[in-house]
Short mmCIF file of C-alpha atoms and ligand atoms in Angstrom, two decimals:
data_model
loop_
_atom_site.label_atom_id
_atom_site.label_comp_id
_atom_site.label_asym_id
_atom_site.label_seq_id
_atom_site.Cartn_x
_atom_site.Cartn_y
_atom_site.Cartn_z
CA UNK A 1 5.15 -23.68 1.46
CA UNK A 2 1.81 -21.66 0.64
CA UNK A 3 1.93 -18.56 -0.38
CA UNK A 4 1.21 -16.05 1.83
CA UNK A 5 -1.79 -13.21 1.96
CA UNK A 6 -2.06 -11.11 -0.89
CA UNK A 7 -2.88 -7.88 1.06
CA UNK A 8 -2.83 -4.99 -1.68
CA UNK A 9 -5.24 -5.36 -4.47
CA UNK A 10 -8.27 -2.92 -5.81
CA UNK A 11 -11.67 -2.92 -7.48
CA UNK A 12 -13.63 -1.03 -10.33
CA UNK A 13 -14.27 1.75 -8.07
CA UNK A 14 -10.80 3.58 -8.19
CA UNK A 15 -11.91 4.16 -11.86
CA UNK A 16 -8.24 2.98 -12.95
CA UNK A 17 -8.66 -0.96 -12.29
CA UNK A 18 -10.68 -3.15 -13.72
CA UNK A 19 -12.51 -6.93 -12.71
CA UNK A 20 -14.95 -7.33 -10.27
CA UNK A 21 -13.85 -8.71 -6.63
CA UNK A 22 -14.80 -11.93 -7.07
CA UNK A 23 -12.54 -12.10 -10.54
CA UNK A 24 -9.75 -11.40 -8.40
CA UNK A 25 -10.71 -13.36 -5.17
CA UNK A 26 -11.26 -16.52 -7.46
CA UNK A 27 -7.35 -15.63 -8.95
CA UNK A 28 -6.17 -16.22 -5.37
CA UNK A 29 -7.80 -19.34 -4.82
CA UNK A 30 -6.51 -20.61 -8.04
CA UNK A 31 -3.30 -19.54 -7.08
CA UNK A 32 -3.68 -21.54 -4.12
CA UNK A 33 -3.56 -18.25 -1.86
CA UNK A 34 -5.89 -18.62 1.77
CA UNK A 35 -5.77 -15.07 1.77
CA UNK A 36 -6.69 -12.01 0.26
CA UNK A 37 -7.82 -8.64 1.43
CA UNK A 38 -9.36 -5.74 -0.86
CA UNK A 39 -7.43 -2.47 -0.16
CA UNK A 40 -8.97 -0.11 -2.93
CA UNK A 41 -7.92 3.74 -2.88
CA UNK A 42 -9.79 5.55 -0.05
CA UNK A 43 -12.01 8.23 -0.66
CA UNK A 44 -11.25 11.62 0.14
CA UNK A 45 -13.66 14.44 1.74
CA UNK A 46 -13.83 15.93 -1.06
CA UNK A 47 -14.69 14.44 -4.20
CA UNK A 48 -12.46 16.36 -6.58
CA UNK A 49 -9.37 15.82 -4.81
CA UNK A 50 -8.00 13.86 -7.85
CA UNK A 51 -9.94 11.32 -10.15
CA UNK A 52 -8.17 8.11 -8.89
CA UNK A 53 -10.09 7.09 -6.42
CA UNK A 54 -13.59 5.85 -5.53
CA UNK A 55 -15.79 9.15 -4.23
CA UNK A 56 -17.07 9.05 -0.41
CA UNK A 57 -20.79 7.98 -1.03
CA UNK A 58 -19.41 4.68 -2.57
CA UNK A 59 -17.78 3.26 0.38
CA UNK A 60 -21.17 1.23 1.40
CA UNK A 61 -20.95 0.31 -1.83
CA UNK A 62 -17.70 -0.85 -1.47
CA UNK A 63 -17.87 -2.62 1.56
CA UNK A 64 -21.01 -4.37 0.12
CA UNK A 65 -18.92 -5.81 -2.88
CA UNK A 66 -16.60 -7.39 -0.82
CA UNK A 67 -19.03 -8.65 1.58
CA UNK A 68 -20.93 -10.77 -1.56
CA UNK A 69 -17.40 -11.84 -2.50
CA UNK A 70 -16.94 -13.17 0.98
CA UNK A 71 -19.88 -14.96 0.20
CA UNK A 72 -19.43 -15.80 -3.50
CA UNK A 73 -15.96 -17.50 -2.69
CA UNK A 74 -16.59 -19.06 0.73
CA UNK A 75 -13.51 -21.39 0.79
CA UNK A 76 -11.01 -18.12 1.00
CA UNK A 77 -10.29 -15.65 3.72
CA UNK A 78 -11.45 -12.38 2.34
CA UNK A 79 -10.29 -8.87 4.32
CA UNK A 80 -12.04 -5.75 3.53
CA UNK A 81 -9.56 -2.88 3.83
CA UNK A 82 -8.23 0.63 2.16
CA UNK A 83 -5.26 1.97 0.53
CA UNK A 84 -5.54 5.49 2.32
CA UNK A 85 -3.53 8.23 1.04
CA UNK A 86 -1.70 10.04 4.04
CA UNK A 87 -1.29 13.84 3.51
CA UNK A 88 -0.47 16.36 6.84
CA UNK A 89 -3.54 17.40 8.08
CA UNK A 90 -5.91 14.57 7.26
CA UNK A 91 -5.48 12.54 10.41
CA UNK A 92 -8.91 13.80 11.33
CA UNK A 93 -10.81 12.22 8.05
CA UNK A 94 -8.70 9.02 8.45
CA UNK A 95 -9.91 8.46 11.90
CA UNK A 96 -13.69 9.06 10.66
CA UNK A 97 -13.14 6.07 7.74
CA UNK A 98 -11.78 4.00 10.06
CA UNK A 99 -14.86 4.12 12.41
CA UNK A 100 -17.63 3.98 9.07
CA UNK A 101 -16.90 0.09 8.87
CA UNK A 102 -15.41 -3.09 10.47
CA UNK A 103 -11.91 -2.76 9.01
CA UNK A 104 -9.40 -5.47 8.84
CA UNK A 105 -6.38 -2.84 7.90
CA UNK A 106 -5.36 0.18 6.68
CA UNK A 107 -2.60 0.54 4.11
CA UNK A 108 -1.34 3.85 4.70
CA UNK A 109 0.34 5.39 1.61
CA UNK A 110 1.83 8.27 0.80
CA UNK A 111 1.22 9.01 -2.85
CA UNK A 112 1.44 12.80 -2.74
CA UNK A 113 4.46 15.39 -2.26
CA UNK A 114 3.73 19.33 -1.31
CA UNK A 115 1.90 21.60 -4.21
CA UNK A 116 -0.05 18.59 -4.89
CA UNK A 117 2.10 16.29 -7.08
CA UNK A 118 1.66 12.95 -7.60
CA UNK A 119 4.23 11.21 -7.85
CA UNK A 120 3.59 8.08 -9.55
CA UNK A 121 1.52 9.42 -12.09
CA UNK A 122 2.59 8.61 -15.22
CA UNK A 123 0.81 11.86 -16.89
CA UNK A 124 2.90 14.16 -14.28
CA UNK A 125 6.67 12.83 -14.99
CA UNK A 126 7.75 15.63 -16.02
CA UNK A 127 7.76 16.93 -12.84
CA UNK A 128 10.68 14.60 -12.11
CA UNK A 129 13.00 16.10 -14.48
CA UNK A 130 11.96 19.63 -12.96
CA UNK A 131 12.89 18.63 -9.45
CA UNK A 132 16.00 17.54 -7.58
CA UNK A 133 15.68 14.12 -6.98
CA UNK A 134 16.65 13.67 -3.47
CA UNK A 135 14.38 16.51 -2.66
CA UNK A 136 11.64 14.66 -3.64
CA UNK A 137 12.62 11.44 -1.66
CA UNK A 138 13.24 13.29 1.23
CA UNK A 139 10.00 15.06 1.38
CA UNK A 140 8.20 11.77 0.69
CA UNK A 141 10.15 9.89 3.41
CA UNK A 142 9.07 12.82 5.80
CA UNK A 143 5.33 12.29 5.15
CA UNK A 144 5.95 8.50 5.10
CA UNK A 145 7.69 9.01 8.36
CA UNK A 146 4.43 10.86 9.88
CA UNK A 147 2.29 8.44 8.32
CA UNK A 148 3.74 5.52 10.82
CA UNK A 149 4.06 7.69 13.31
CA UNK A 150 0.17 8.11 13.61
CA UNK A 151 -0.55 5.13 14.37
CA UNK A 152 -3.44 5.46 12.00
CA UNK A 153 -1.96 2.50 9.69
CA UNK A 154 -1.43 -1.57 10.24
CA UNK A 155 0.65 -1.84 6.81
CA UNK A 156 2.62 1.15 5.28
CA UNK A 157 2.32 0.52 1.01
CA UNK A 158 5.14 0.49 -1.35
CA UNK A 159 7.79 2.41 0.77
CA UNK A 160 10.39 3.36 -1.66
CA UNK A 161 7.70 4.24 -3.95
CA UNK A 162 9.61 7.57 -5.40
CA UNK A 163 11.68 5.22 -7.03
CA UNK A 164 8.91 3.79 -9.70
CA UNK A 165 10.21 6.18 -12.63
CA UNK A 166 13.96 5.63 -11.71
CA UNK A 167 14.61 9.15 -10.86
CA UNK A 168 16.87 7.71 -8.23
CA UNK A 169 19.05 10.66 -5.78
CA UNK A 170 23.07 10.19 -5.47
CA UNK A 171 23.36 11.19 -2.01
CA UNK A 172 22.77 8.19 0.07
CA UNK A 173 18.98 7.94 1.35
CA UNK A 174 19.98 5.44 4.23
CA UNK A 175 19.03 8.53 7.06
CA UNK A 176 15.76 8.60 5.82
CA UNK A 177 15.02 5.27 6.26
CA UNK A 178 15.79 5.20 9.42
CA UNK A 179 14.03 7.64 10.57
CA UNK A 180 11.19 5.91 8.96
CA UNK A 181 11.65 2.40 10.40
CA UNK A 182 12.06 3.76 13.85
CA UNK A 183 8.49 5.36 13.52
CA UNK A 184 7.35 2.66 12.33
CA UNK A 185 8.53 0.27 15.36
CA UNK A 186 8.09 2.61 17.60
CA UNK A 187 4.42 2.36 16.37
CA UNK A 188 4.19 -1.31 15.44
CA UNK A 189 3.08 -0.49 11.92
CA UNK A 190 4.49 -3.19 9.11
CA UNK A 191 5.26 -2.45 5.71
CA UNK A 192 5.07 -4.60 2.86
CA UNK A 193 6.83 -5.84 -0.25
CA UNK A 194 4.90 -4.96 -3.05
CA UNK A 195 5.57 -6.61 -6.16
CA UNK A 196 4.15 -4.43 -8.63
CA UNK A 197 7.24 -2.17 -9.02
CA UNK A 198 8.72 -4.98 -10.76
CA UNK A 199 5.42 -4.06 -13.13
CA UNK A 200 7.35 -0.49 -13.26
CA UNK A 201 10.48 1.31 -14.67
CA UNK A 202 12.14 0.15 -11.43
CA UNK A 203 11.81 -3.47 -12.18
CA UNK A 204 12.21 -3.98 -8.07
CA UNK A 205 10.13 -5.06 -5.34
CA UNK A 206 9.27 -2.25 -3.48
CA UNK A 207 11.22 -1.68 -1.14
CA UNK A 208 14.66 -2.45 -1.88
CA UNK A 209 16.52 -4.82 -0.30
CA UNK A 210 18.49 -1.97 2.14
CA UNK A 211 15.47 -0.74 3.48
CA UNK A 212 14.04 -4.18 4.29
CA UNK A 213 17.47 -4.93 6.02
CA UNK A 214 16.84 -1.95 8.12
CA UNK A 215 13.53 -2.89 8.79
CA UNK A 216 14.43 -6.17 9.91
CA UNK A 217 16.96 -4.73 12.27
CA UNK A 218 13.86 -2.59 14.01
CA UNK A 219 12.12 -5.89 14.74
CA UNK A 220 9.39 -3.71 11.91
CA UNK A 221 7.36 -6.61 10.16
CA UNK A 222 5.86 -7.51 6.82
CA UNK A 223 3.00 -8.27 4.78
CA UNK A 224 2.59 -8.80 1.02
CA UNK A 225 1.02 -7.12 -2.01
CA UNK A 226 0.35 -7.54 -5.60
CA UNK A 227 -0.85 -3.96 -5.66
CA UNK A 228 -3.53 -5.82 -8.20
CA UNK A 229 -5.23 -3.29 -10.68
CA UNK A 230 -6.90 -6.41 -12.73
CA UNK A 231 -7.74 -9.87 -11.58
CA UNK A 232 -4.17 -11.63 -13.56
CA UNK A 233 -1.61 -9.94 -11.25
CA UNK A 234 -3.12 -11.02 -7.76
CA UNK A 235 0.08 -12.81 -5.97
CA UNK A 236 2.19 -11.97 -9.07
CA UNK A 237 6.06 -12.53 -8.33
CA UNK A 238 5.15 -13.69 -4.70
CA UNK A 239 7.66 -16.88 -5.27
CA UNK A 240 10.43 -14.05 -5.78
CA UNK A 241 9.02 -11.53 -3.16
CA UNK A 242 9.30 -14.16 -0.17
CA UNK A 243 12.56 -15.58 -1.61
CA UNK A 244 13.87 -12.24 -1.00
CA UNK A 245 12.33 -11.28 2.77
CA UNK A 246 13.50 -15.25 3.70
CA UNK A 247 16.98 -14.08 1.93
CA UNK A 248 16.89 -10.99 4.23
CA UNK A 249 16.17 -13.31 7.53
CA UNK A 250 12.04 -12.70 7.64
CA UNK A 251 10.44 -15.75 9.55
CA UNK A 252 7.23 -14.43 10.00
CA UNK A 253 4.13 -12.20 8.17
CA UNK A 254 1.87 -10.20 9.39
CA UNK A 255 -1.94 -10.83 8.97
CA UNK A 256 -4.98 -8.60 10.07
CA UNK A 257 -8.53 -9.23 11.60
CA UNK A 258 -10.25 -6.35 12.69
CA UNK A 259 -6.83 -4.25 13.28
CA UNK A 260 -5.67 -6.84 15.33
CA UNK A 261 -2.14 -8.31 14.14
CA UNK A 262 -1.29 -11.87 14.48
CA UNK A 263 2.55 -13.14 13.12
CA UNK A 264 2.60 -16.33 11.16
CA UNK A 265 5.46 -18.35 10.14
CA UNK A 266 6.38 -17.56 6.43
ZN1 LIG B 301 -4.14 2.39 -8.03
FE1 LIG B 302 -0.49 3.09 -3.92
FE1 LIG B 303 -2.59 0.16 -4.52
ZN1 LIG B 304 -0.70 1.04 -4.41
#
């Protein structure tokens, strides 16, 4: 069986990958992948939001990379997407990014918790040994939860992504999930398995198995991601990641053209 798309992967511009598109396009087709799409981390309005990120006058720039990839590496689908970080309040900027180009997707992600934490950065763990754990999770699966209720997102990224550092709560998360699957079928946003938190403390596919089994009850669907941040990990672990969504009863995956979904067999 192929492999399937390799949906979550970024470029130079963040600042905190490196290899240029076509280093990573020509890793899928060696791989054997069809499929790719570029999902790099939005920009935000304002340039010093945080320094992870490409800034807002390099999204031509941007787009033009992967278009000369498209036409560098002709024998591979190539998507042009974003990894856009949802925060309350920035519905309004989303929507303007989203009409700038001829997206394929948006990756909706929630990175950020209230007072402007980070989550996943590594520099800011302390944090997570200042802060009750299933505080933190439940605040993130609250934004999360908004983020597929806009409707602003085909593919929600790495949803259990609080659990990267292994600051994991006791008290049983399984409400919050819900809440966030229903919003997501209610909106018929996906979510993917991303393999790169088996790159991480976690050493798990995010998300866990639970979540996907909730998922799959919703009718929610999937895509894939390497979450690629250098040209060697594009469809890393993807033997192990569809193992485990066929182990979970996923039949299909999700693929995008110009926000339009279309389910393939998997
Ligand atoms: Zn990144
Ligand atoms: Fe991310
Ligand atoms: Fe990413
Ligand atoms: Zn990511």
């Amino acid at each position: 069986m192929p492999l399937p798309a390799d949906y979550h992967t970024h470029t130079p511009l963040c600042r905190h990958a490196v290899g240029e598109p076509v280093a990573y396009a020509a890793r899928a087709a060696a791989l054997g992948l069809s499929e790719i799409g570029f999902s790099d981390h939005s920009p935000m309005r304002h340039n010093d939001f945080d320094d992870w990120r490409m800034r807002s006058g390099q999204l031509d720039e941007y787009v033009e990379k992967i278009r000369q990839t498209q036409r560098d590496v002709p024998g591979l689908t190539i998507r042009m997407a974003l990894e856009v970080d949802y925060l309350p309040g920035q519905e309004e900027w989303i929507r303007e990014l989203a009409a700038r180009h001829p997206w394929d997707y948006f990756i909706g992600s929630v990175h950020y918790v209230s007072g402007g934490w980070d989550i996943d950065n590594p520099a800011k763990l302390s944090c997570w040994r200042e802060r009750d754990a299933f505080e933190v999770w439940a605040e993130y699966f609250d934004w999360l939860t908004q983020a597929a209720a806009s409707g602003l997102f085909e593919i929600i990224g790495h949803a259990d992504l609080p659990k990267k550092f292994g600051f994991r709560p006791t008290r049983d998360c399984t409400p919050l999930f819900e809440r966030f699957l229903s919003a997501a079928a209610s909106t018929h946003t996906t979510i993917e398995l991303n393999t790169a938190g088996l790159r991480k403390d976690c050493r798990e596919i995010y998300p866990s198995r639970p979540l996907l089994e909730l998922a799959r009850d919703r009718g929610v669907a999937i895509t894939f991601g390497s979450d690629a941040h250098r040209p060697e990990e594009v469809g890393m672990n993807f033997a192990e990641a569809v193992a485990l969504a066929r182990s979970v009863g996923f039949t299909q995956t999700a693929r995008f053209e110009r926000r339009q979904r279309q389910l393939v067999t998997l």
